[in-house]
Amino acid sequence: MLYCSQESNTAKTEVTALFFFVFFFVFFALFGGFFCGERCGSDLSRFFELCQCLKSSAFPWLNLHVLLRVDNFCPGGSIYACGNPKEASLFLPLGPQVDVYFPPRKRSRISAPFVFNGEWLEQKQKTSIESLPDECLFEILRRLPAGQDRSACACVSKRWLMCLSNICKSEICCNKSAAPESSLSVKEGGDEEFGGEGYLSRSLEGKKATDIRLAAIAVGTASRGGLGKLSIRGSNSDRVVTNLGLKAVGHGCPSLKSLSLWNVATIDDEGLIEIANGCQQLEKLDLCKCPAITDKGLIAVVKKCPNLTELSLESCPNIGNECLSAIGKSCSNLKSIAIKDCSSVGDQGIACLFSSTTLLLSKVKLQALTISDLSLAVIGHYGKAVTDLVLNSLPNVSERGFWVMGNGNGLQKLKSLTVGPCLGLTDVGLEAVGKGCPNLKAIHLRKSTLLSDNGLVSFVKATSSLESLQLEECHRISQLGFLGVLFNCGAILKAISLTSCFGFKDLNMVLPPSSPCESLRSLSILNCPGFGNATLSVLGKQCPQLQHVELSGLDGVRDAGLLSLLESNEGGLVKVNLSDCVNLTDKAVSSLVNLHGWTLEVLNLDGCKNVSDASMVAIAENCPLLCDLDVSKCAITDTGIAALAEAKQFNLQILSLSGCSLVSDRSLPSLKKLGSTLLGLNIQHCNSISSSTVDMLVEQLWRCDILS
């Protein structure tokens, strides 16, 4: 019994030891590959020592089999070579002595979790830098040197791009000790590395105007000369520019000098304040249809951007008098301001703007505002530096306002005046302006319904330096007023233009003898139905030195009237536009090129349906300097094109044949010949020219832009 008991205890001991042996073997088989470092190597060595002890002492019958070769016991990998522990061919016997060498390695500092998938264990290591919070990523990226490294990092992801775009110039850490000697020559501000001098220009329109694109522009241009001009034209799409995009520009574009924001309702004061803080070199600001921007945002700009010289505000209802007062106090360098359709702007703001002693405005545009006579009185008194003044659509301004402005004696330097639809501009007001602006050289009057011939002549007599006069839709101006200007301003006037003035009547008038208007060089009469041969004949005698003549849409002009103008001219015409003068014929064109072909450079006969090939032959023979010819909708055929092609010393660069239905494929050789000098060819609506001919022209006239 004692022997049996001892044998039973021995068996239990062996079974227990065998159990522990198998347990340790399975443990190391499964998890040995996942442990690394010296500890793993020492544990495996002790395990094999334990195996040898067990085999030599308690279990001499035990024959140890292992799963892999000795060289597969390496930290960091599975002990199964093929990933399948059930293959019997993988079990190899070990001899009585097993030597396993594990080189010392550092323990991994990253402990990855075990992921159970089915019956196997896999180790998956979490991705890296993307798990870092934004604060850590910011600290890493701000230590990158400016240049290609920053641009490359911006291409990694939108997160990296936005993070880089939020890094200001002052937040960049520069390791000067590690920099090469060549980079030490860069000046201390780092302008050549970040921001530059502002040589680049970018424009975003419609759906392309997004925060991501602005961030990319801010990062990409910083090391390529710097962004100098940015234009953003928004749309009503879902992807729009917000304050975040302007923040990126403010941080990354310190060299920005010109900013235009059009139709971006999502940008408010916060975005404009970011521009004010980061872009203090700003010189030009244009805000159009930005309803969310108020006085607060614009005041921040005018206070922090001392170099601001041009400011344009249009359809910004929340910008008013407070902002204009701040501009007058802070913007000593402001030279130009334009305010249009800003309902909050009133007389108080205009008065504060102009009465400032530090402001020297030279260009002023006020349009569609609710200002009254008081504003014009302030301009007339304080506008001592104003040279260009535009007053359009001011319904509350009366005759008194213009009269006070003219008598304020403050507009001594005014050279150009434009007055749009305004009931306040009368004969009395215009005469006062002429007396109060002795240096006025150019005036443009549009839709002045109360202005008459007497007021126009009185104005011309009052001013002593007028060189250019433009009248548009002034229906009370007639032939008397027009000729009165020529008689009273003949020594200085250089250009006169009448557009859609329906008060003209072509009357035969006996005029007193007067000295001719020798100074007049440009005459433009557009769509004035009453203008005809009689007035044209007087013009020819009164203006012998004309060089540019534009007579467009005048049904009353015929060959005889044009001929009198041509024969009286002494200087030689250079540019002639006779478009839509439907009663002109080949006789007038032939006389034109015979008398002035040696100086003629531009000739427009668009819509002259009575002009035919005879005119083309005369042009080819007499116009060696002609470079621009438009015979659209004329009675031109292939013969006329051939005559042009055969001309000698012909340097035609632009030819328009639009609507010439008689020009066909037969003109292909002639057009090819003209193509040696042509840069532009218009053959639209030429129905007799086939598509194959057009393709051949496009292929062979490769340097010529062809419209078809």
XYZ file of C-alpha atoms in Angstrom:
708
model
C 0.000 0.000 0.000
C 2.812 2.309 0.874
C 4.475 1.563 -2.436
C 1.222 2.200 -4.307
C 0.689 5.410 -2.450
C 4.182 6.591 -3.296
C 3.722 5.627 -6.924
C 0.406 7.453 -7.035
C 1.960 10.584 -5.534
C 4.816 10.399 -8.017
C 2.360 10.146 -10.901
C 0.421 13.106 -9.621
C 3.614 15.074 -9.334
C 4.593 14.168 -12.894
C 1.162 15.073 -14.246
C 1.235 18.375 -12.397
C 4.714 19.168 -13.683
C 3.704 18.144 -17.176
C 0.678 20.424 -16.954
C 2.804 23.378 -15.958
C 5.312 22.511 -18.672
C 2.618 22.434 -21.365
C 1.108 25.654 -19.991
C 4.413 27.488 -20.177
C 5.087 26.103 -23.640
C 1.734 27.246 -25.007
C 2.139 30.639 -23.334
C 5.504 31.299 -24.950
C 4.352 29.865 -28.254
C 1.442 32.261 -28.448
C 2.868 35.377 -26.879
C 6.604 35.088 -27.202
C 6.641 36.859 -30.555
C 4.817 39.832 -29.182
C 7.356 40.620 -26.513
C 10.611 42.292 -27.279
C 13.729 43.322 -25.468
C 16.120 41.651 -23.064
C 13.416 40.444 -20.694
C 11.792 38.316 -23.365
C 15.121 36.793 -24.323
C 16.009 35.934 -20.724
C 12.580 34.363 -20.078
C 12.909 32.121 -23.092
C 16.397 31.054 -22.003
C 15.113 30.137 -18.557
C 12.266 28.268 -20.173
C 14.662 26.058 -22.134
C 16.782 25.533 -19.041
C 13.632 24.400 -17.240
C 12.901 22.014 -20.077
C 16.361 20.462 -19.784
C 16.013 20.081 -16.018
C 12.639 18.469 -16.328
C 13.896 16.102 -18.970
C 17.045 15.077 -17.088
C 15.504 14.684 -13.628
C 11.813 14.090 -13.308
C 10.936 13.186 -16.943
C 13.721 11.305 -18.661
C 11.172 9.977 -21.176
C 10.114 13.419 -22.288
C 11.106 14.260 -25.865
C 10.711 18.006 -26.544
C 9.331 19.188 -29.876
C 9.241 22.783 -30.823
C 7.352 24.687 -33.374
C 10.070 26.688 -35.094
C 13.760 26.759 -35.699
C 15.981 28.528 -33.243
C 16.544 31.539 -35.499
C 12.793 32.212 -35.526
C 12.767 33.044 -31.829
C 13.121 36.735 -32.385
C 11.312 39.446 -30.531
C 8.744 41.317 -32.494
C 7.284 38.526 -34.645
C 5.190 35.367 -34.430
C 6.890 32.027 -33.952
C 4.792 30.540 -36.761
C 6.595 30.956 -40.001
C 3.560 30.492 -42.203
C 0.890 31.694 -39.861
C -0.616 28.136 -39.548
C 0.311 26.265 -36.344
C -1.490 23.112 -37.464
C 1.048 22.099 -40.124
C 2.901 19.071 -38.840
C 5.876 19.710 -41.095
C 6.735 22.763 -39.074
C 7.521 20.788 -35.891
C 11.225 19.969 -35.765
C 13.004 18.041 -32.970
C 15.556 19.702 -30.785
C 18.715 18.071 -29.674
C 19.738 17.701 -26.055
C 21.410 21.106 -26.138
C 19.547 24.193 -27.269
C 21.354 27.515 -27.581
C 19.231 30.577 -28.374
C 20.749 34.036 -28.750
C 18.691 37.185 -28.348
C 20.469 40.467 -29.064
C 19.736 43.176 -26.509
C 17.109 45.646 -27.616
C 15.284 48.520 -26.045
C 11.753 47.924 -24.968
C 9.153 49.583 -27.146
C 7.667 52.718 -25.643
C 4.371 52.296 -27.478
C 2.151 49.586 -26.150
C -0.466 48.610 -28.683
C -3.674 46.860 -27.644
C -4.491 43.289 -28.606
C -7.368 42.932 -31.001
C -9.175 39.619 -31.028
C -10.361 38.520 -34.452
C -11.812 35.061 -34.480
C -9.457 32.633 -32.801
C -6.238 34.480 -33.640
C -4.635 37.453 -31.930
C -3.498 40.439 -33.944
C -1.593 43.502 -32.890
C -2.691 46.761 -34.556
C -0.746 49.921 -33.936
C -2.716 53.156 -33.977
C -1.718 55.742 -36.558
C 0.573 58.246 -35.309
C 0.543 61.993 -35.782
C -3.101 62.358 -36.740
C -4.051 61.370 -33.212
C -2.257 64.427 -31.839
C -4.422 67.319 -30.715
C -4.379 70.539 -32.706
C -2.232 72.266 -30.094
C 0.593 69.731 -30.488
C 0.350 69.791 -34.282
C 0.495 73.584 -34.174
C 3.703 73.475 -32.115
C 5.280 71.060 -34.589
C 4.301 72.923 -37.751
C 5.335 76.337 -36.504
C 8.892 75.060 -36.209
C 9.085 74.296 -39.928
C 11.199 76.693 -41.997
C 9.394 78.819 -44.565
C 9.507 77.524 -48.114
C 8.918 74.159 -49.711
C 8.676 72.319 -46.399
C 5.645 74.303 -45.327
C 4.023 73.989 -48.751
C 4.595 70.223 -48.756
C 3.053 69.847 -45.313
C 0.038 71.851 -46.433
C -0.652 69.165 -49.059
C -0.975 66.381 -46.464
C -4.557 67.075 -45.423
C -7.086 69.851 -44.948
C -6.381 69.755 -41.224
C -2.676 70.421 -41.751
C -3.477 73.116 -44.305
C -5.815 74.990 -41.967
C -3.369 74.592 -39.089
C -0.526 76.049 -41.165
C -2.709 78.896 -42.365
C -3.384 79.929 -38.764
C 0.303 80.412 -37.983
C 1.263 84.063 -37.883
C 4.654 85.379 -38.840
C 5.451 86.192 -35.199
C 4.628 82.622 -34.132
C 7.153 80.906 -36.409
C 10.148 79.507 -34.553
C 13.352 79.934 -36.560
C 16.342 77.852 -35.514
C 19.054 80.280 -36.525
C 21.866 78.105 -35.191
C 20.930 75.294 -37.535
C 20.449 77.504 -40.536
C 23.126 77.550 -43.242
C 25.347 80.566 -43.558
C 23.690 81.604 -46.812
C 20.363 82.042 -45.103
C 21.844 84.319 -42.443
C 22.008 87.109 -44.976
C 18.232 87.442 -44.892
C 17.174 90.506 -43.025
C 15.814 90.207 -39.532
C 12.173 90.723 -40.326
C 12.113 87.515 -42.322
C 10.189 89.216 -45.117
C 12.002 87.240 -47.767
C 11.101 83.971 -46.027
C 7.549 84.681 -44.955
C 5.201 87.049 -46.773
C 7.659 88.567 -49.247
C 7.132 91.921 -50.883
C 3.694 91.205 -52.349
C 4.331 90.555 -56.030
C 1.591 87.949 -56.600
C -2.049 88.473 -57.528
C -4.904 86.018 -57.000
C -8.603 86.116 -57.900
C -11.375 83.780 -56.712
C -14.808 83.898 -58.319
C -18.053 82.016 -57.794
C -17.768 78.473 -56.488
C -13.982 78.707 -56.384
C -14.188 81.242 -53.573
C -13.884 78.986 -50.488
C -12.005 79.018 -47.202
C -9.847 76.071 -48.270
C -8.619 77.897 -51.370
C -7.879 81.019 -49.367
C -5.872 78.975 -46.876
C -3.938 77.346 -49.723
C -3.214 80.778 -51.229
C -2.037 82.111 -47.880
C 0.382 79.213 -47.329
C 1.524 78.836 -50.946
C 2.319 82.478 -51.670
C 4.200 83.163 -48.439
C 7.481 81.809 -49.833
C 6.983 82.868 -53.468
C 7.172 86.615 -53.320
C 4.129 87.199 -51.154
C 0.515 87.956 -51.999
C 0.034 91.581 -53.029
C -3.460 91.640 -54.565
C -6.492 89.502 -53.709
C -9.930 89.675 -55.304
C -12.877 87.616 -54.022
C -16.156 87.598 -55.926
C -18.632 85.412 -54.132
C -21.823 83.717 -55.247
C -24.985 82.291 -53.790
C -23.658 78.726 -53.663
C -23.359 76.647 -50.489
C -19.565 76.828 -50.438
C -18.738 80.412 -49.611
C -15.950 82.374 -48.033
C -16.285 83.007 -44.304
C -14.284 84.765 -41.619
C -12.093 81.651 -41.343
C -10.764 82.233 -44.856
C -9.957 85.890 -44.174
C -8.273 84.830 -40.947
C -5.926 82.617 -42.961
C -5.149 85.550 -45.269
C -4.542 87.845 -42.318
C -2.110 85.388 -40.733
C -0.292 84.288 -43.865
C -0.232 87.368 -46.121
C 1.317 90.311 -44.274
C 2.382 91.835 -47.603
C -1.197 92.196 -48.932
C -1.696 95.640 -50.468
C -5.010 95.361 -52.338
C -8.173 93.543 -51.225
C -11.521 93.367 -53.062
C -14.578 91.688 -51.542
C -17.616 91.472 -53.816
C -20.914 89.833 -52.933
C -19.715 87.992 -49.811
C -22.538 88.273 -47.316
C -20.953 85.722 -44.950
C -18.002 87.941 -44.043
C -18.538 90.325 -41.154
C -16.484 92.542 -38.871
C -14.521 89.613 -37.434
C -12.989 88.764 -40.801
C -12.159 92.385 -41.581
C -10.530 92.800 -38.164
C -8.284 89.813 -38.932
C -7.189 91.600 -42.126
C -6.561 94.788 -40.150
C -4.401 92.951 -37.610
C -2.357 90.928 -40.094
C -2.218 93.011 -43.283
C -1.107 96.415 -42.094
C 0.516 97.245 -45.443
C -2.936 97.424 -47.054
C -3.235 100.291 -49.540
C -6.479 99.585 -51.421
C -9.768 98.223 -50.063
C -12.878 97.558 -52.149
C -16.085 96.384 -50.442
C -19.137 95.687 -52.592
C -22.354 94.048 -51.400
C -21.025 93.136 -47.958
C -24.099 93.697 -45.772
C -22.629 92.070 -42.645
C -19.699 94.498 -42.405
C -20.364 97.487 -40.170
C -18.517 100.571 -38.983
C -16.658 98.476 -36.400
C -14.774 96.361 -38.933
C -13.898 99.231 -41.243
C -12.752 101.443 -38.373
C -10.289 98.702 -37.377
C -8.851 98.776 -40.896
C -8.469 102.547 -41.131
C -6.792 102.708 -37.709
C -4.309 99.857 -38.249
C -3.532 100.370 -41.949
C -1.838 103.781 -42.180
C -0.883 103.262 -45.847
C -4.505 103.085 -47.029
C -4.788 105.296 -50.129
C -7.891 103.999 -51.966
C -11.258 103.045 -50.470
C -14.386 101.947 -52.338
C -17.710 101.194 -50.623
C -20.735 99.964 -52.561
C -24.031 98.549 -51.314
C -22.851 98.242 -47.706
C -25.933 99.364 -45.756
C -24.345 99.067 -42.300
C -21.411 101.390 -43.005
C -22.276 104.941 -42.095
C -21.217 108.276 -40.668
C -19.143 106.923 -37.780
C -16.791 105.170 -40.164
C -16.373 108.263 -42.377
C -15.515 110.321 -39.305
C -12.801 107.790 -38.357
C -11.437 107.899 -41.911
C -11.103 111.662 -41.740
C -9.161 111.427 -38.480
C -6.944 108.388 -39.157
C -6.298 108.089 -42.919
C -3.873 110.901 -43.643
C -2.679 109.132 -46.819
C -6.118 108.512 -48.322
C -6.217 109.878 -51.880
C -9.327 108.299 -53.375
C -12.740 107.386 -51.969
C -15.867 106.086 -53.717
C -19.186 105.640 -51.899
C -22.161 104.178 -53.742
C -25.567 103.076 -52.503
C -24.706 103.097 -48.787
C -27.981 104.047 -47.149
C -26.448 104.870 -43.742
C -24.148 107.562 -45.147
C -25.480 111.084 -44.718
C -24.441 114.702 -44.566
C -22.779 114.281 -41.181
C -20.380 111.636 -42.459
C -19.462 113.626 -45.588
C -18.910 116.748 -43.488
C -16.632 114.915 -41.030
C -14.727 113.340 -43.906
C -13.941 116.553 -45.791
C -13.522 118.908 -42.852
C -10.576 116.934 -41.480
C -7.361 118.926 -41.697
C -5.205 115.813 -42.142
C -7.062 114.462 -45.175
C -5.953 115.366 -48.691
C -8.474 113.618 -50.954
C -7.893 114.034 -54.684
C -10.522 111.675 -56.149
C -14.087 111.562 -54.819
C -17.098 109.619 -56.117
C -20.517 109.929 -54.478
C -23.346 107.965 -56.071
C -26.880 106.966 -55.079
C -26.698 108.571 -51.630
C -29.270 110.492 -49.606
C -26.995 113.475 -49.025
C -28.317 117.002 -49.525
C -27.048 120.450 -50.464
C -25.069 120.578 -47.219
C -22.632 117.926 -48.434
C -21.952 119.799 -51.686
C -21.381 122.979 -49.720
C -18.798 121.197 -47.552
C -17.072 119.781 -50.653
C -16.990 123.211 -52.279
C -15.388 124.740 -49.192
C -13.006 122.004 -47.953
C -12.180 120.109 -51.167
C -8.970 122.013 -51.739
C -7.062 118.931 -52.957
C -9.856 117.390 -55.063
C -8.943 116.963 -58.730
C -11.597 114.423 -59.828
C -15.205 114.647 -58.624
C -18.115 112.352 -59.573
C -21.666 113.143 -58.414
C -24.210 110.613 -59.669
C -27.832 109.998 -58.742
C -28.175 112.419 -55.832
C -31.940 113.015 -55.697
C -31.876 115.318 -52.655
C -29.401 117.805 -54.178
C -30.974 120.936 -55.648
C -29.804 123.885 -57.703
C -28.750 125.574 -54.471
C -26.238 122.809 -53.718
C -24.371 123.233 -57.005
C -24.486 127.000 -56.691
C -22.974 126.912 -53.183
C -20.362 124.351 -54.255
C -19.253 126.565 -57.124
C -19.085 129.671 -54.963
C -17.192 127.966 -52.136
C -13.883 128.727 -53.856
C -12.448 125.453 -52.556
C -12.325 123.519 -55.818
C -9.473 125.461 -57.344
C -7.619 122.258 -58.297
C -10.620 120.454 -59.792
C -9.769 119.124 -63.264
C -12.509 116.576 -63.990
C -16.213 116.725 -63.096
C -18.888 114.105 -63.798
C -22.523 114.751 -62.962
C -25.055 111.992 -63.552
C -28.843 112.042 -63.345
C -29.448 114.964 -60.995
C -32.343 117.412 -61.109
C -30.269 119.987 -59.253
C -27.970 120.657 -62.191
C -29.523 123.638 -63.932
C -28.180 126.509 -65.991
C -27.520 128.591 -62.873
C -25.772 125.791 -60.992
C -23.546 124.821 -63.920
C -22.499 128.404 -64.530
C -21.522 128.759 -60.850
C -19.433 125.607 -61.073
C -17.653 126.990 -64.154
C -16.768 130.185 -62.336
C -15.611 128.425 -59.167
C -13.425 125.837 -60.939
C -10.930 127.793 -63.066
C -8.754 124.740 -63.779
C -11.562 122.442 -64.913
C -10.445 120.593 -68.060
C -13.009 117.832 -68.541
C -16.737 117.639 -67.798
C -19.206 114.816 -68.410
C -22.918 115.604 -68.046
C -25.405 112.734 -68.202
C -29.200 112.951 -68.204
C -29.252 116.605 -67.187
C -32.822 117.209 -68.238
C -32.955 120.842 -67.013
C -29.765 121.967 -68.743
C -30.326 124.099 -71.843
C -28.242 125.743 -74.554
C -27.938 128.973 -72.560
C -26.545 127.210 -69.509
C -24.038 125.241 -71.569
C -22.742 128.323 -73.396
C -22.565 130.297 -70.129
C -20.559 127.501 -68.524
C -18.101 127.404 -71.433
C -17.627 131.162 -71.232
C -17.083 131.004 -67.449
C -14.427 128.328 -67.517
C -11.153 129.174 -69.167
C -9.416 125.822 -69.502
C -12.012 123.304 -70.749
C -10.480 120.653 -73.041
C -13.093 117.880 -73.117
C -16.900 118.041 -73.156
C -19.200 114.985 -73.043
C -22.975 115.287 -73.157
C -25.162 112.201 -72.837
C -28.961 112.207 -73.041
C -29.176 115.961 -72.535
C -32.269 116.456 -74.672
C -32.536 120.215 -74.272
C -29.168 120.739 -75.968
C -29.630 121.608 -79.622
C -27.579 122.679 -82.615
C -27.289 126.224 -81.191
C -25.702 125.073 -77.937
C -23.337 122.704 -79.726
C -22.053 125.342 -82.137
C -21.956 127.913 -79.313
C -19.432 125.714 -77.514
C -17.223 125.589 -80.610
C -17.323 129.370 -81.087
C -16.576 130.241 -77.447
C -14.031 127.586 -76.567
C -12.136 127.249 -79.809
C -8.651 127.923 -78.539
C -8.471 125.106 -75.950
C -11.166 122.498 -76.596
C -9.660 119.213 -77.836
C -12.544 116.722 -77.722
C -16.326 116.913 -77.856
C -18.812 114.048 -77.643
C -22.605 113.944 -77.977
C -24.524 110.727 -77.261
C -28.276 110.263 -77.665
C -29.114 113.958 -77.555
C -32.531 114.099 -79.243
C -32.850 117.885 -79.245
C -30.825 118.307 -82.434
C -32.431 119.611 -85.609
C -30.375 119.856 -88.766
C -31.011 123.483 -89.721
C -29.206 125.578 -92.317
C -27.893 128.471 -90.294
C -26.043 131.656 -91.230
C -23.330 132.068 -88.622
C -21.226 135.154 -87.959
C -17.589 134.929 -88.947
C -15.386 133.565 -86.171
C -11.984 132.079 -85.710
C -11.877 128.320 -86.317
C -11.482 125.812 -83.514
C -7.916 124.846 -84.324
C -7.441 122.825 -81.146
C -10.261 120.304 -81.653
C -8.846 116.863 -82.474
C -11.689 114.460 -81.638
C -15.355 114.615 -82.649
C -17.880 111.955 -81.600
C -21.594 112.095 -82.485
C -23.517 108.926 -81.532
C -27.205 108.239 -82.111
C -28.309 111.836 -82.455
C -31.119 111.543 -85.031
C -31.293 115.250 -85.865
C -27.624 115.539 -86.739
C -27.190 115.826 -90.525
C -25.356 117.339 -93.471
C -25.913 120.995 -92.511
C -24.304 120.674 -89.088
C -21.540 118.496 -90.521
C -20.711 121.122 -93.120
C -20.333 123.801 -90.417
C -18.146 121.438 -88.384
C -15.861 120.891 -91.354
C -15.201 124.611 -91.715
C -14.953 125.289 -87.982
C -12.722 122.291 -87.095
C -10.010 121.818 -89.749
C -7.585 119.867 -87.546
C -9.710 116.849 -86.676
C -7.921 113.501 -86.432
C -10.537 111.223 -84.841
C -14.071 111.305 -86.234
C -16.880 109.075 -84.969
C -20.264 109.426 -86.660
C -22.357 106.444 -85.606
C -26.027 105.753 -86.076
C -26.692 108.975 -88.011
C -29.302 108.437 -90.701
C -29.152 112.105 -91.697
C -25.504 111.995 -92.775
C -25.034 111.437 -96.501
C -22.168 111.581 -98.974
C -22.351 115.353 -99.519
C -22.151 116.210 -95.823
C -19.255 113.876 -95.173
C -17.463 115.132 -98.276
C -17.590 118.739 -96.994
C -16.039 117.624 -93.724
C -13.320 115.658 -95.513
C -12.383 118.464 -97.883
C -12.094 121.030 -95.091
C -9.797 118.872 -92.997
C -6.139 119.855 -93.093
C -4.447 117.629 -90.574
C -5.241 114.172 -91.962
C -7.731 111.769 -90.387
C -6.293 108.848 -88.391
C -9.370 107.078 -86.965
C -12.791 107.157 -88.655
C -15.927 105.395 -87.450
C -18.941 105.561 -89.765
C -20.835 102.573 -88.384
C -24.574 102.373 -89.065
C -24.570 105.428 -91.327
C -26.795 103.552 -93.727
C -27.055 106.330 -96.336
C -23.326 106.477 -97.099
C -22.132 104.878 -100.344
C -18.912 103.946 -102.102
C -18.535 107.569 -103.218
C -18.035 108.804 -99.655
C -15.637 105.975 -98.782
C -13.604 106.489 -101.954
C -13.318 110.224 -101.224
C -12.258 109.449 -97.671
C -9.427 107.104 -98.627
C -8.296 109.278 -101.549
C -7.994 112.382 -99.346
C -6.806 110.821 -96.073
C -5.644 107.305 -96.915
C -2.019 108.228 -96.283
C -2.758 108.858 -92.559
C -5.720 106.513 -91.995
C -5.077 103.720 -89.450
C -8.557 102.639 -88.301
C -11.714 102.516 -90.457
C -15.096 101.204 -89.282
C -17.858 100.793 -91.875
C -19.991 98.350 -89.878
C -23.602 98.407 -91.071
C -22.993 100.601 -94.131
C -25.030 98.359 -96.393
C -24.364 100.443 -99.521
C -20.595 99.976 -99.341
C -19.365 97.360 -101.826
C -16.217 96.007 -103.468
C -15.407 99.379 -105.050
C -14.615 100.730 -101.601
C -12.390 97.719 -100.908
C -10.408 98.362 -104.070
C -9.937 102.034 -103.114
C -8.866 101.050 -99.600
C -6.332 98.546 -100.924
C -4.783 101.156 -103.220
C -4.650 104.184 -100.906
C -4.267 103.031 -97.244
C -0.756 101.737 -96.589
C -0.982 102.402 -92.830
C -4.409 100.854 -92.273
C -4.230 98.233 -89.502
C -7.898 97.857 -88.426
C -10.754 97.464 -90.951
C -14.364 96.618 -90.136
C -16.729 96.017 -93.075
C -19.287 93.922 -91.225
C -22.751 93.728 -92.792
C -21.544 95.464 -95.958
C -22.111 94.336 -99.555
C -18.610 92.858 -99.788
C -17.920 89.814 -101.988
C -14.948 87.569 -102.723
C -13.722 90.147 -105.246
C -13.273 92.767 -102.533
C -11.321 90.337 -100.325
C -9.096 89.450 -103.287
C -8.400 93.153 -103.881
C -7.231 93.516 -100.283
C -4.977 90.481 -100.611
C -3.320 91.907 -103.742
C -2.545 95.279 -102.142
C 1.093 96.290 -101.816
C 2.578 97.588 -98.578
C -0.559 96.532 -96.752
C -0.176 95.940 -93.001
C -3.705 94.949 -92.011
C -3.836 93.343 -88.548
C -7.558 93.199 -87.735
C -10.260 92.415 -90.297
C -13.961 92.005 -89.515
C -16.283 90.463 -92.101
C -19.117 89.580 -89.742
C -22.448 89.255 -91.496
C -20.984 89.490 -95.012
C -23.135 86.766 -96.545
C -21.617 87.224 -100.029
C -18.125 86.184 -98.885
C -17.689 82.453 -99.584
C -15.128 79.655 -99.585
C -13.518 81.198 -102.666
C -11.925 83.795 -100.398
C -9.815 81.120 -98.690
C -6.630 81.827 -100.721
C -7.019 85.568 -100.204
C -7.543 85.179 -96.461
C -4.472 82.943 -96.282
C -2.447 85.612 -97.991
C -3.729 88.294 -95.622
C -2.920 85.956 -92.747
C 0.752 86.852 -92.959
C -0.038 90.055 -91.046
C -3.470 89.372 -89.520
C -3.786 89.022 -85.756
C -7.597 89.001 -85.615
C -10.243 87.803 -88.083
C -14.013 87.925 -87.540
C -16.061 85.763 -89.924
C -19.116 85.245 -87.746
C -22.458 84.925 -89.539
C -20.739 84.521 -92.901
C -23.151 81.834 -94.014
C -21.395 81.143 -97.321
C -18.174 80.074 -95.591
C -18.261 76.368 -94.747
C -17.003 74.789 -91.552
C -14.217 72.977 -93.438
C -12.885 76.314 -94.692
C -12.985 77.670 -91.152
C -11.035 74.638 -89.927
C -8.383 75.172 -92.586
C -8.077 78.848 -91.626
C -7.712 77.964 -87.951
C -5.038 75.416 -88.794
C -2.989 77.560 -91.167
C -3.419 81.012 -89.582
C -2.118 79.800 -86.223
C -1.033 83.249 -85.027
C -4.428 84.822 -85.785
C -7.444 84.811 -83.435
C -10.439 83.742 -85.514
C -14.075 84.298 -84.544
C -16.451 82.079 -86.476
